[in-house]
mmCIF file of C-alpha atoms in Angstrom:
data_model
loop_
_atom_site.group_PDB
_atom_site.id
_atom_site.type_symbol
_atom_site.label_atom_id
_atom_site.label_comp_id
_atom_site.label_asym_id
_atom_site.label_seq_id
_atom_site.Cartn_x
_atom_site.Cartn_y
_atom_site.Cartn_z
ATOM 1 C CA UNK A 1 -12.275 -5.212 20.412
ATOM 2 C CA UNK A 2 -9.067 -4.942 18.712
ATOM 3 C CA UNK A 3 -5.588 -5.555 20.596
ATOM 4 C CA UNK A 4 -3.103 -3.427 19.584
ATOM 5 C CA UNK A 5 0.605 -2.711 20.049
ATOM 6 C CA UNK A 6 2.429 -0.004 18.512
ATOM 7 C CA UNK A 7 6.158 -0.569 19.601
ATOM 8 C CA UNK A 8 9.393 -0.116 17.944
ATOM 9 C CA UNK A 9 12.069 -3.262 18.012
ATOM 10 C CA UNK A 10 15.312 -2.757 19.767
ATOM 11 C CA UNK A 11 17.040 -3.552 16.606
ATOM 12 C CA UNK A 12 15.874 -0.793 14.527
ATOM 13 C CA UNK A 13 17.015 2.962 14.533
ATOM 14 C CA UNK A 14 14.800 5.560 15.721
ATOM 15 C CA UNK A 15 11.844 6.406 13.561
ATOM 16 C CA UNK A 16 12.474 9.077 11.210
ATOM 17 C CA UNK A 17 9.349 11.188 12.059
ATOM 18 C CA UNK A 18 6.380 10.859 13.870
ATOM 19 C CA UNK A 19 5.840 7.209 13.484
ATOM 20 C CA UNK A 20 6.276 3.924 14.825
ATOM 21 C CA UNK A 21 8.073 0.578 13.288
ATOM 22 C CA UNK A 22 5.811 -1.791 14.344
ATOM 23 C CA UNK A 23 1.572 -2.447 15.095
ATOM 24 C CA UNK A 24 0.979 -6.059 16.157
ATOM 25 C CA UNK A 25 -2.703 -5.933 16.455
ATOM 26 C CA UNK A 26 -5.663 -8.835 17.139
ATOM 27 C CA UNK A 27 -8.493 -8.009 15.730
ATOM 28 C CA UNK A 28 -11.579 -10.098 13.471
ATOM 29 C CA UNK A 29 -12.829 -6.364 12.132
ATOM 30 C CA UNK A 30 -10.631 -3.925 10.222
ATOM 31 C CA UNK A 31 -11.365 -0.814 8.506
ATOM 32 C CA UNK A 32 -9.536 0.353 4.642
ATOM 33 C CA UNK A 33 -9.670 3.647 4.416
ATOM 34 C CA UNK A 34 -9.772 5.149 0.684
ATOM 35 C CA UNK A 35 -6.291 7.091 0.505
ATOM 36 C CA UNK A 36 -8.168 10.774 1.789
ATOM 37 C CA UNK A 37 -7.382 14.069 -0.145
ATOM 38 C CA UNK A 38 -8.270 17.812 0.982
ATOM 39 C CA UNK A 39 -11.549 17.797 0.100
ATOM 40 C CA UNK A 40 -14.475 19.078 2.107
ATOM 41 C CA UNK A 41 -17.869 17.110 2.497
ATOM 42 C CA UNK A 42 -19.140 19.803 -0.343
ATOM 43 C CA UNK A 43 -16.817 18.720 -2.577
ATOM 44 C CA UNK A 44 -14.560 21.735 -2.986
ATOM 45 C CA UNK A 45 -10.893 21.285 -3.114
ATOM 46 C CA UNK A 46 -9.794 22.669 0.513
ATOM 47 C CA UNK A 47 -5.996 24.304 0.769
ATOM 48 C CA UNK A 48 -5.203 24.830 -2.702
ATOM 49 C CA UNK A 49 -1.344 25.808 -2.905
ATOM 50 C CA UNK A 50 -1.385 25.714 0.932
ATOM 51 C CA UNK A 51 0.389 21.947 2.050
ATOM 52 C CA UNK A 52 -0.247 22.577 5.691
ATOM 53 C CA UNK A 53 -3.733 22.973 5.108
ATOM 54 C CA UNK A 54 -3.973 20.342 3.035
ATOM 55 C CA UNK A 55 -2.457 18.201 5.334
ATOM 56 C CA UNK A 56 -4.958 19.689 8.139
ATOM 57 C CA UNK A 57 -7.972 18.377 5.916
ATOM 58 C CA UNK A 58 -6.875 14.670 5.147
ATOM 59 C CA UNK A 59 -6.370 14.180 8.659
ATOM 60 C CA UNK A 60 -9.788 15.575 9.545
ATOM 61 C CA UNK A 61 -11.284 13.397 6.834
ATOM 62 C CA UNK A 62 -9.481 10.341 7.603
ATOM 63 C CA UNK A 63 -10.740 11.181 11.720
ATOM 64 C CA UNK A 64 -14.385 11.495 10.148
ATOM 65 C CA UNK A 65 -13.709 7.972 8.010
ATOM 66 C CA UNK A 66 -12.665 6.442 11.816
ATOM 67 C CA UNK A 67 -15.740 7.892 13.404
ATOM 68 C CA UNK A 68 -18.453 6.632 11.158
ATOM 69 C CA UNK A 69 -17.286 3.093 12.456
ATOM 70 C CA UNK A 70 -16.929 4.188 15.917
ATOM 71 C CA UNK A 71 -13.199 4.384 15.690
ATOM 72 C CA UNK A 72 -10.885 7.055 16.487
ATOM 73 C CA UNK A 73 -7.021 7.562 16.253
ATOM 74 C CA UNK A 74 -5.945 4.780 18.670
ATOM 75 C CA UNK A 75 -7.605 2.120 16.287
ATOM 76 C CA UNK A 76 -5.158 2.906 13.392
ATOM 77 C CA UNK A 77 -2.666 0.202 12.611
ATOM 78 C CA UNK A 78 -1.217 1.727 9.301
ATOM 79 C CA UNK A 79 -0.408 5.012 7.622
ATOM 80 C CA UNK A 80 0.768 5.401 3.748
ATOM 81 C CA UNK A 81 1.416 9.161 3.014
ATOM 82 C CA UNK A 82 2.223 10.333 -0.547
ATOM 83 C CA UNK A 83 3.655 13.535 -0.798
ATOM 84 C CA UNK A 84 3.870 15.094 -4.474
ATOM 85 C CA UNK A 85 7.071 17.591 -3.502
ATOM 86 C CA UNK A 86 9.965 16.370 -2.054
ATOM 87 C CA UNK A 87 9.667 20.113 -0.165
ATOM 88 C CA UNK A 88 7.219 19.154 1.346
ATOM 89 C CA UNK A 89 8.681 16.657 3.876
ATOM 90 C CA UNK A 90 9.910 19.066 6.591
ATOM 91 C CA UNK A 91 6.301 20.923 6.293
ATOM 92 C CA UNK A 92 5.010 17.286 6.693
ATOM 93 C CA UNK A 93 7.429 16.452 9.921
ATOM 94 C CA UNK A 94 6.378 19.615 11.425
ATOM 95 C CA UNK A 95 2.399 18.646 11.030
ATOM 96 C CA UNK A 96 3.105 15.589 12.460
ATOM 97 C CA UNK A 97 5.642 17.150 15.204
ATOM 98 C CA UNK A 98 2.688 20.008 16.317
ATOM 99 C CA UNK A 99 -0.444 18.041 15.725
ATOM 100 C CA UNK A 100 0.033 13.651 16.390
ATOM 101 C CA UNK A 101 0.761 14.386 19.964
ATOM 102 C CA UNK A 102 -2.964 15.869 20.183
ATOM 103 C CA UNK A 103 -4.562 13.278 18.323
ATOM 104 C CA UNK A 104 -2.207 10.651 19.651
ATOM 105 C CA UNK A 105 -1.401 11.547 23.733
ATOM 106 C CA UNK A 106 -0.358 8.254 24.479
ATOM 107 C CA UNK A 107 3.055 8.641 21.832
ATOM 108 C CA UNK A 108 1.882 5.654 19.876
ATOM 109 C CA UNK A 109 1.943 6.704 16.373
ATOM 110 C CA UNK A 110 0.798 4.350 13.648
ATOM 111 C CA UNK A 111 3.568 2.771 11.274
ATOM 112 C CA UNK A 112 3.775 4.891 8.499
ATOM 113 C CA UNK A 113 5.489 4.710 4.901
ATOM 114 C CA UNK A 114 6.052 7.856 3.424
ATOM 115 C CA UNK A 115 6.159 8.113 -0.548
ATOM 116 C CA UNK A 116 7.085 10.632 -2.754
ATOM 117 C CA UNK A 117 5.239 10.306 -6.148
ATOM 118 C CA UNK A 118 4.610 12.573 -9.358
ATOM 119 C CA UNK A 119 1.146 13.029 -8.700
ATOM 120 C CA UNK A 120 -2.109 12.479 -7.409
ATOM 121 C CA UNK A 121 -5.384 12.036 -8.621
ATOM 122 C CA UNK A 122 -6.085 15.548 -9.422
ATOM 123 C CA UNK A 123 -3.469 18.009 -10.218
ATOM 124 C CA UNK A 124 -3.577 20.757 -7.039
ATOM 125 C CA UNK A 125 -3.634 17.837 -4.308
ATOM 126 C CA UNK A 126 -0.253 18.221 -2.661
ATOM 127 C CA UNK A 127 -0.453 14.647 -0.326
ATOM 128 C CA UNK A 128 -2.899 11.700 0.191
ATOM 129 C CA UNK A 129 -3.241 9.299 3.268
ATOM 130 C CA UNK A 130 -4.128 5.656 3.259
ATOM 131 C CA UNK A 131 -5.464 4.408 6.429
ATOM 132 C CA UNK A 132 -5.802 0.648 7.920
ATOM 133 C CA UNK A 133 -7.608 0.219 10.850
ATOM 134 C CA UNK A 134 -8.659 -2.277 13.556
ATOM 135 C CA UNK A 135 -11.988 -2.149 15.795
ATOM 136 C CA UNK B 1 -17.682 -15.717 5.453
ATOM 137 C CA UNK B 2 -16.482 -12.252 5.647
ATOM 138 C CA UNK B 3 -18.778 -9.519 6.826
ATOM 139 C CA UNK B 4 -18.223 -6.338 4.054
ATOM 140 C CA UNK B 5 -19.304 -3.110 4.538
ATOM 141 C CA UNK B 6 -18.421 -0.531 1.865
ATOM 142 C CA UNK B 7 -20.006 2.717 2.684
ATOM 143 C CA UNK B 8 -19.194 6.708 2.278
ATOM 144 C CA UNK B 9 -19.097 8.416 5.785
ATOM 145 C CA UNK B 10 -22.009 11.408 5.628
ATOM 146 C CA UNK B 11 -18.975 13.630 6.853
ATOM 147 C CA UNK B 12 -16.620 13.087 3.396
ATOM 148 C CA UNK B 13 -17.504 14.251 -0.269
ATOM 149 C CA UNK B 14 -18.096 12.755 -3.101
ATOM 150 C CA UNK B 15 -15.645 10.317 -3.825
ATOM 151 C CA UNK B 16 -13.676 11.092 -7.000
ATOM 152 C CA UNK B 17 -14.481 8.336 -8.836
ATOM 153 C CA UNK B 18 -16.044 4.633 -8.972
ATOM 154 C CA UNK B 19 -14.748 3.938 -5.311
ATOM 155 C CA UNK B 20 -15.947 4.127 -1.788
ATOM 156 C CA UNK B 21 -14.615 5.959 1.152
ATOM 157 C CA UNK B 22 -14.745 2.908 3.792
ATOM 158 C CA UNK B 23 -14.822 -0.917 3.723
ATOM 159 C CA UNK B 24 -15.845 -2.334 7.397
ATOM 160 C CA UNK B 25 -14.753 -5.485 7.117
ATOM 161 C CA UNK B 26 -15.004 -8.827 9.566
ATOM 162 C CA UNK B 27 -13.366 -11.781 8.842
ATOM 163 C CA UNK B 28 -10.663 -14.234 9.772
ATOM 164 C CA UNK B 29 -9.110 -15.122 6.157
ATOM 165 C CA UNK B 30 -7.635 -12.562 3.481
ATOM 166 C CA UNK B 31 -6.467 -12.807 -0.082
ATOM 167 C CA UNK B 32 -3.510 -10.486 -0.416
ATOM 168 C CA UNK B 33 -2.993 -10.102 -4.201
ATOM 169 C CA UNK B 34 0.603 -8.919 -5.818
ATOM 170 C CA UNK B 35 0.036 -5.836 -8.069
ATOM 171 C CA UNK B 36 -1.411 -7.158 -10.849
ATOM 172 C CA UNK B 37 0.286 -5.752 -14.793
ATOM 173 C CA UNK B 38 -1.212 -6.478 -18.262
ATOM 174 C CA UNK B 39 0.279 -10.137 -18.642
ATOM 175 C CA UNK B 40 -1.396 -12.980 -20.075
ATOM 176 C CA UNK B 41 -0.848 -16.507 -18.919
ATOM 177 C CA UNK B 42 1.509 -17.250 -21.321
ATOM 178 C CA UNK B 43 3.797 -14.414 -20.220
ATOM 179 C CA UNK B 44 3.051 -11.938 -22.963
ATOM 180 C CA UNK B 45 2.363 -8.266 -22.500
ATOM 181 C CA UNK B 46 -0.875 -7.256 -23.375
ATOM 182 C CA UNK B 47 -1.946 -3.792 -25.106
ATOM 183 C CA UNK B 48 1.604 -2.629 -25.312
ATOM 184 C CA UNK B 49 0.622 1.408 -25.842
ATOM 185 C CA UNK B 50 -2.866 0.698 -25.220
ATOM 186 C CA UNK B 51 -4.188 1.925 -21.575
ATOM 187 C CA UNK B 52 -7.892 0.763 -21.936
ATOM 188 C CA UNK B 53 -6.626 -3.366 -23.342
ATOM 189 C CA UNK B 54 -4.043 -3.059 -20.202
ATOM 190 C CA UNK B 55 -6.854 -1.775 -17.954
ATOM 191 C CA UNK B 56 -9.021 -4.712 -18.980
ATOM 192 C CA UNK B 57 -6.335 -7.490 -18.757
ATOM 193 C CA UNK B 58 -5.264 -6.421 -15.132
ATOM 194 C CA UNK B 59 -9.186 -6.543 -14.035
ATOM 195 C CA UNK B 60 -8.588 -10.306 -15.650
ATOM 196 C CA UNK B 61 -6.153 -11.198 -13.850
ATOM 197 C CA UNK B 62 -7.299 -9.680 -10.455
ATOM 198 C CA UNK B 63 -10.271 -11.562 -11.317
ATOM 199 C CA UNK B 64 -8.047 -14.917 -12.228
ATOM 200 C CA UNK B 65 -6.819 -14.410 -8.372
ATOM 201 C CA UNK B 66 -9.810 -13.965 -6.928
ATOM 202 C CA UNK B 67 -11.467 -16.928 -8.673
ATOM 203 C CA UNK B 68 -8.886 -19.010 -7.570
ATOM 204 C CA UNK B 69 -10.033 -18.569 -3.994
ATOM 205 C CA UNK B 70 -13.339 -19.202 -4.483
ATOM 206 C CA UNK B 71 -13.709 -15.599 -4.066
ATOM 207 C CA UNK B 72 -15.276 -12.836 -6.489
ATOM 208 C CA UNK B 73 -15.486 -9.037 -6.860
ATOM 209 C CA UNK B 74 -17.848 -8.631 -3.988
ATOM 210 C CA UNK B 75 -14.559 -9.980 -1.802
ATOM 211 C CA UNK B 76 -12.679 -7.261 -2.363
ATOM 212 C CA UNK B 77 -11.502 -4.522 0.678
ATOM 213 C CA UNK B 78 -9.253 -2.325 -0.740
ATOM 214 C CA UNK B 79 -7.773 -1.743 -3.886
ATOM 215 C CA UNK B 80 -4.538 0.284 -5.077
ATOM 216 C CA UNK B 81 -3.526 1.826 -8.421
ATOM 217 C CA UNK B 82 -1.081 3.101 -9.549
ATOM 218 C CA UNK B 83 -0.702 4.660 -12.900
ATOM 219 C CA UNK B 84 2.609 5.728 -15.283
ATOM 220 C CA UNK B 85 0.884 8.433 -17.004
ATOM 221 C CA UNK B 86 -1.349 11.222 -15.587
ATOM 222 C CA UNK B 87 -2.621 11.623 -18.878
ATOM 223 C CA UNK B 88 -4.203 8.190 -18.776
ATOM 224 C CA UNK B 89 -6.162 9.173 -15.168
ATOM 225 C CA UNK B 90 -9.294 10.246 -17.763
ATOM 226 C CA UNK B 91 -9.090 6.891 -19.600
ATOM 227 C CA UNK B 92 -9.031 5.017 -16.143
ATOM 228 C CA UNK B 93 -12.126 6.984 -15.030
ATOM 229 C CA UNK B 94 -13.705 5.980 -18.113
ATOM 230 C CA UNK B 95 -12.934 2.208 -17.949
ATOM 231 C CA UNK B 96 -14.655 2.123 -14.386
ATOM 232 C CA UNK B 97 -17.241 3.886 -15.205
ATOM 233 C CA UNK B 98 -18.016 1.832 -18.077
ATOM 234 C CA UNK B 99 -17.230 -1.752 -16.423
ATOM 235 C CA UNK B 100 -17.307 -1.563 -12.903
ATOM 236 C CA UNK B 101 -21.116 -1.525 -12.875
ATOM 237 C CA UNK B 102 -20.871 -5.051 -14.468
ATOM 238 C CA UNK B 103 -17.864 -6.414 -11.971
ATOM 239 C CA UNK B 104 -19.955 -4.798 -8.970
ATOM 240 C CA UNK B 105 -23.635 -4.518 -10.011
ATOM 241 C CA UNK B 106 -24.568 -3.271 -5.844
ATOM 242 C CA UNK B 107 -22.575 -0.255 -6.396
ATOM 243 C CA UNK B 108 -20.323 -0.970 -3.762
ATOM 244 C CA UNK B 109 -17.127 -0.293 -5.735
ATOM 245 C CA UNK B 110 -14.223 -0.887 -3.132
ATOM 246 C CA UNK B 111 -11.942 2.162 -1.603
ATOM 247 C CA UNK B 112 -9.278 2.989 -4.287
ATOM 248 C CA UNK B 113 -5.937 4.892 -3.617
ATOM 249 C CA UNK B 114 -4.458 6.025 -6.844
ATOM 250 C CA UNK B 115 -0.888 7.364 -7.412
ATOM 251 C CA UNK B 116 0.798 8.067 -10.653
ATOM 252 C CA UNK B 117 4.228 6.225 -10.512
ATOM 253 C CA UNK B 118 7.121 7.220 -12.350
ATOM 254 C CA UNK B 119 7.288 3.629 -13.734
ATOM 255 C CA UNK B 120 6.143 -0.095 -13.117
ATOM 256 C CA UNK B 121 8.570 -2.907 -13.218
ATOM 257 C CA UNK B 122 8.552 -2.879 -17.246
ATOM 258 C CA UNK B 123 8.694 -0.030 -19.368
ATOM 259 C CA UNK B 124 5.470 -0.638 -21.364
ATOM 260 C CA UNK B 125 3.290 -1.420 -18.539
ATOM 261 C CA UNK B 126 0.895 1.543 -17.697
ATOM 262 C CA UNK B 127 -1.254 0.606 -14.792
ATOM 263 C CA UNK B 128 -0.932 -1.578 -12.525
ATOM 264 C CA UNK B 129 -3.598 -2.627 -9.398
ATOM 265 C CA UNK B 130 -2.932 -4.580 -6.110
ATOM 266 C CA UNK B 131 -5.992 -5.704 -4.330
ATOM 267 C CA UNK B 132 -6.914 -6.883 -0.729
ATOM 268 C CA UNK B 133 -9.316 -9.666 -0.070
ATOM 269 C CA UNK B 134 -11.587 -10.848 2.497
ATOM 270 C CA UNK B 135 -12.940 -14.180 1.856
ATOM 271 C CA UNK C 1 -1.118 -19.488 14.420
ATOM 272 C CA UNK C 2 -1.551 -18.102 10.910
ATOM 273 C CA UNK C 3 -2.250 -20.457 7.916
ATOM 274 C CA UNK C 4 -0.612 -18.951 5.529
ATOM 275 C CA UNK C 5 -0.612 -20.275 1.622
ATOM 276 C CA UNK C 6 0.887 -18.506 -0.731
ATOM 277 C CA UNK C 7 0.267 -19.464 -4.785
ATOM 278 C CA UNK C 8 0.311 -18.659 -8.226
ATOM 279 C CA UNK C 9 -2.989 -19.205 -9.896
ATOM 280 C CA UNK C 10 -2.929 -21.453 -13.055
ATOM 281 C CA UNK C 11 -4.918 -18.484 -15.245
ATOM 282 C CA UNK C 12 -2.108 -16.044 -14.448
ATOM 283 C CA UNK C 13 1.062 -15.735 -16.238
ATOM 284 C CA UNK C 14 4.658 -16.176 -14.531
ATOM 285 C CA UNK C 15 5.565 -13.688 -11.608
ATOM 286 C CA UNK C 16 7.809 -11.554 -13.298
ATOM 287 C CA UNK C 17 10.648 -12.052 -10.077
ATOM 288 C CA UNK C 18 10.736 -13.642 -6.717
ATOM 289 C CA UNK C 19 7.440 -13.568 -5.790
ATOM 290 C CA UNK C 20 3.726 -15.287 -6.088
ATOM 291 C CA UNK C 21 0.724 -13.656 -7.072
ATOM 292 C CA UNK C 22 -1.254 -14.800 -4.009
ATOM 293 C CA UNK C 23 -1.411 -15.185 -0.565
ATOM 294 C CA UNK C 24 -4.765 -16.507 1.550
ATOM 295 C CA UNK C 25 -4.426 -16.807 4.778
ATOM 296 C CA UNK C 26 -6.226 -17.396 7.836
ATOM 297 C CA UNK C 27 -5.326 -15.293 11.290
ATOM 298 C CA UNK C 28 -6.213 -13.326 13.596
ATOM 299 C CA UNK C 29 -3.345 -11.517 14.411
ATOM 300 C CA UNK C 30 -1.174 -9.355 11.946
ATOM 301 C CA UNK C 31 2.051 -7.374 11.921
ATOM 302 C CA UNK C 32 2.283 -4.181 9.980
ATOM 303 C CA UNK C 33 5.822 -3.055 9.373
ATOM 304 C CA UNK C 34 6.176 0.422 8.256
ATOM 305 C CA UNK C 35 8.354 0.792 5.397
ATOM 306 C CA UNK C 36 12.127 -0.127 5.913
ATOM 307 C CA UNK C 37 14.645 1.993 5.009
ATOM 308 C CA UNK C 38 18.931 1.550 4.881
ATOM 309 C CA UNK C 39 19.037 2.785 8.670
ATOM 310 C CA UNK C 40 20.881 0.856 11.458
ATOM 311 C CA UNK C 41 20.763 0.444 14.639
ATOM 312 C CA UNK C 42 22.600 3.616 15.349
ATOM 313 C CA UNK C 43 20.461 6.422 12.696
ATOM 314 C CA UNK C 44 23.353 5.900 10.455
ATOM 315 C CA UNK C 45 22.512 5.251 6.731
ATOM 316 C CA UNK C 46 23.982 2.093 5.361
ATOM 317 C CA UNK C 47 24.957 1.808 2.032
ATOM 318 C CA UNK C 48 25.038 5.325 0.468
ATOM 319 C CA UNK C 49 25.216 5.553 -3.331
ATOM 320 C CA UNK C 50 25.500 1.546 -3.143
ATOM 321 C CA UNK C 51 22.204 -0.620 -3.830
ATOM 322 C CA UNK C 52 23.099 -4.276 -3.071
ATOM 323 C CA UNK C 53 24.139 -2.683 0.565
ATOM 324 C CA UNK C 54 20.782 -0.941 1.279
ATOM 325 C CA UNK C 55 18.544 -3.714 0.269
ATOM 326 C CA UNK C 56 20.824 -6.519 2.647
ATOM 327 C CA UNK C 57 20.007 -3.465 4.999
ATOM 328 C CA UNK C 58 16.670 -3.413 4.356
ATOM 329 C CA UNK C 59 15.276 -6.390 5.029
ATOM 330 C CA UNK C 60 17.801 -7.389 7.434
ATOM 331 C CA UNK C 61 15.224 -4.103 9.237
ATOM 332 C CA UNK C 62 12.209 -6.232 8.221
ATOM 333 C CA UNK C 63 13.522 -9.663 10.085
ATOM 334 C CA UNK C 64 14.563 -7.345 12.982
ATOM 335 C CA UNK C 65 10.558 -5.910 13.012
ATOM 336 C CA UNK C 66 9.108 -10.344 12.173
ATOM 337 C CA UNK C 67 11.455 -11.451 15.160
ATOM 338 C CA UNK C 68 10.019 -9.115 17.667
ATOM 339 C CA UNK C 69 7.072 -10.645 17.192
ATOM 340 C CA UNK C 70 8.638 -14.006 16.986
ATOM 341 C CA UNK C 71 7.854 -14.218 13.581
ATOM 342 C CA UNK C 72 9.669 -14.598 10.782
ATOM 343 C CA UNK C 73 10.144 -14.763 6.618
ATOM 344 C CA UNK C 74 7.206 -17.739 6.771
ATOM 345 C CA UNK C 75 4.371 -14.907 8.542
ATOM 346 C CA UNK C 76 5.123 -12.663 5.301
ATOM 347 C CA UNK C 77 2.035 -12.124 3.986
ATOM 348 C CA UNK C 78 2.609 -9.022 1.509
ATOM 349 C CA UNK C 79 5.691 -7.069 0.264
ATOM 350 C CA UNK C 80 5.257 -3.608 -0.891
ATOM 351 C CA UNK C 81 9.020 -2.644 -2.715
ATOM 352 C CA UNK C 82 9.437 0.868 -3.909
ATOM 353 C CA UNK C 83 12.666 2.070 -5.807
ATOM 354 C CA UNK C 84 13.487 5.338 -7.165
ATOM 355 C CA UNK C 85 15.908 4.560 -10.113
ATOM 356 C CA UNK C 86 14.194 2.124 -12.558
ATOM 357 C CA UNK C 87 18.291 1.625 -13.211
ATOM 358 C CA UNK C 88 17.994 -0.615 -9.682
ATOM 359 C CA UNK C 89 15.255 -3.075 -11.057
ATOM 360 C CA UNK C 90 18.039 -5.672 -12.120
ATOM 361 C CA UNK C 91 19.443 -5.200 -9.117
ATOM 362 C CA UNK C 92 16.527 -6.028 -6.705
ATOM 363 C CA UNK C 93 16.217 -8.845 -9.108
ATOM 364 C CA UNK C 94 19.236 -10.383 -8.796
ATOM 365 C CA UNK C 95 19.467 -9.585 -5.017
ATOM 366 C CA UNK C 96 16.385 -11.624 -4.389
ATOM 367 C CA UNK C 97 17.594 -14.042 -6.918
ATOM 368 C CA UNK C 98 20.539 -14.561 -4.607
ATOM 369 C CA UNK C 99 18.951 -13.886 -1.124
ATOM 370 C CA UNK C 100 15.587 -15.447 -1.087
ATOM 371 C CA UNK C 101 16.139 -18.815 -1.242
ATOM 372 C CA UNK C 102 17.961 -18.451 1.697
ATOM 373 C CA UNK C 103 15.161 -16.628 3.452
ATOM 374 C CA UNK C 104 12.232 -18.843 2.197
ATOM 375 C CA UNK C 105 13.963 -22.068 1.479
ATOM 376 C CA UNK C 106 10.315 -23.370 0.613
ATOM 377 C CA UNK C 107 10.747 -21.425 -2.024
ATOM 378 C CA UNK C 108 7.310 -19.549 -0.948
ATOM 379 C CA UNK C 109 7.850 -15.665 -1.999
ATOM 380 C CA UNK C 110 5.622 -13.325 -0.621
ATOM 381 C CA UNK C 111 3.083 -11.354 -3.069
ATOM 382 C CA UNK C 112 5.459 -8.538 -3.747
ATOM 383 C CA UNK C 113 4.053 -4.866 -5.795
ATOM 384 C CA UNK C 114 7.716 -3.326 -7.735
ATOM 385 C CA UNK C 115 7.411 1.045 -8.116
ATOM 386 C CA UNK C 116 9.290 3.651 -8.919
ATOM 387 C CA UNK C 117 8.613 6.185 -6.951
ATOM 388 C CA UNK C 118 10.178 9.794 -7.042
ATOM 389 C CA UNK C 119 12.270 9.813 -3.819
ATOM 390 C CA UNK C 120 12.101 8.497 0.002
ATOM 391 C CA UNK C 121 12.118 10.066 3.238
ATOM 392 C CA UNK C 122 16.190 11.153 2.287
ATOM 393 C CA UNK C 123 17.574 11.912 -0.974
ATOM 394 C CA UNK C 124 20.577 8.725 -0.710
ATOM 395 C CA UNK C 125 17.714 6.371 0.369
ATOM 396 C CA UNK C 126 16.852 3.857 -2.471
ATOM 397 C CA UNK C 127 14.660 1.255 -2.069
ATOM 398 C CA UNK C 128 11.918 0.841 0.726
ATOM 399 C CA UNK C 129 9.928 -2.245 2.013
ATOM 400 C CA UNK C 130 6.729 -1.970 3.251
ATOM 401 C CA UNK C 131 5.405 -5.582 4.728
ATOM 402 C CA UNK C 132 2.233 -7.251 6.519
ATOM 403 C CA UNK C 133 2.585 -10.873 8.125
ATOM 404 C CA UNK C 134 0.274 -12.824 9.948
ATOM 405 C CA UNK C 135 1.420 -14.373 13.118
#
């Protein structure tokens, strides 16, 4: 069973979002997590134009990618988001602001890096999330 | 010896391309491996202009690292890749389609995050892949 | 304790800056550091419009994440670097041309990946560090 702290250093600033500096975790089984897109389990491109939806759907696939190892939020130990529009950080802080304190109660959110890039694998996918995790 | 598990979760798509959703991974030593570029080993850029000869000298040289551990394709948890040119995302689908049956003849092609960059440390390189190990 | 090597290959070509091309290493603990931005201790941003100052910044964040853990620039296992003016590539080279010697004095760099990205978190942010050690 993994051992995991999410904490944030006294000599660091506050996170800027819904995110933590630091996981120190001890674990001998870890879980890498294909960067997850809004797609559905039938293959259709979910949200199209729609970034909180989007956003909605990569979280639910990356839950569904921690559940088939019996995993759930509390075994994540790192986030990479890539966002394709810049405009879309403050929809992006507001996901995180309405929706990690349901999927995370406890307030520890994983570290997360958050990347603005031109594009993503296909051209209406507005953000992707890569996923380490520790069971 | 590590303990790999690359699956796709019943719950998730398709994957949009030659990679997996999930690797499940046990093990107590990792290869982390520096984004690999189109360089050969005496320091020359290969396939300046030419995606597919860059594609097939940075699968070289992740290979060259991997070797070097005593490790081989099967070793590999996670890979990233990032590309300069969306226009070169069908040419990258091609290339694993084409090869990655030979570098991974189980058809367990690792988890794959890919992100078009706006560039890579040099002007001429065009793709560029970093790759996690477990060994 | 980690064991922690960190080596270039003899098949590959010259890193192309202060870093090696692999690291194995054997742990059961790691840190994951979420990407480090110019941000003090106080929310300010350090270093506005001025490179050199944001990347001292920087990973003076990263030491302040290894030292919680009592770790330090020796439990580096990974860099991740992105930048968002290629214009700033000389400049992260020479900073680490000046600085890293200091900070691995075994002259051991840490597998490092160089992108340009489009932007950060904030518009003056521009470079961001994303690191895993093992402790």
């Amino acid at each position: 069973m993994a051992d995991i702290s999410i904490y944030n250093p006294t000599d660091l600033g506050t996170p800027m979002g819904q995110y933590t500096h630091v996981t120190r975790v001890k674990a001998s089984e870890f879980l890498f997590i294909a960067g997850m897109l809004s797609g559905d389990s039938q293959d259709n491109i979910v949200g199209e134009g729609d970034f909180n939806a989007q956003c909605t759907q990569v979280f639910k696939n990356v839950e569904a990618a921690l559940r088939s190892a019996g995993a759930d939020w509390s075994n994540v130990v790192q986030f990479t988001t890539y966002l394709v529009h810049s405009q879309d950080i403050p929809k992006f802080m507001d996901f995180r602001t309405r929706e990690f304190p349901k999927m995370f109660p406890d307030g520890k959110y994983p570290p997360n890096t958050l990347l603005m890039v031109d594009r993503l694998v296909k051209e209406p996918f507005l953000v992707e999330v890569q996923t380490i995790a520790a069971l």
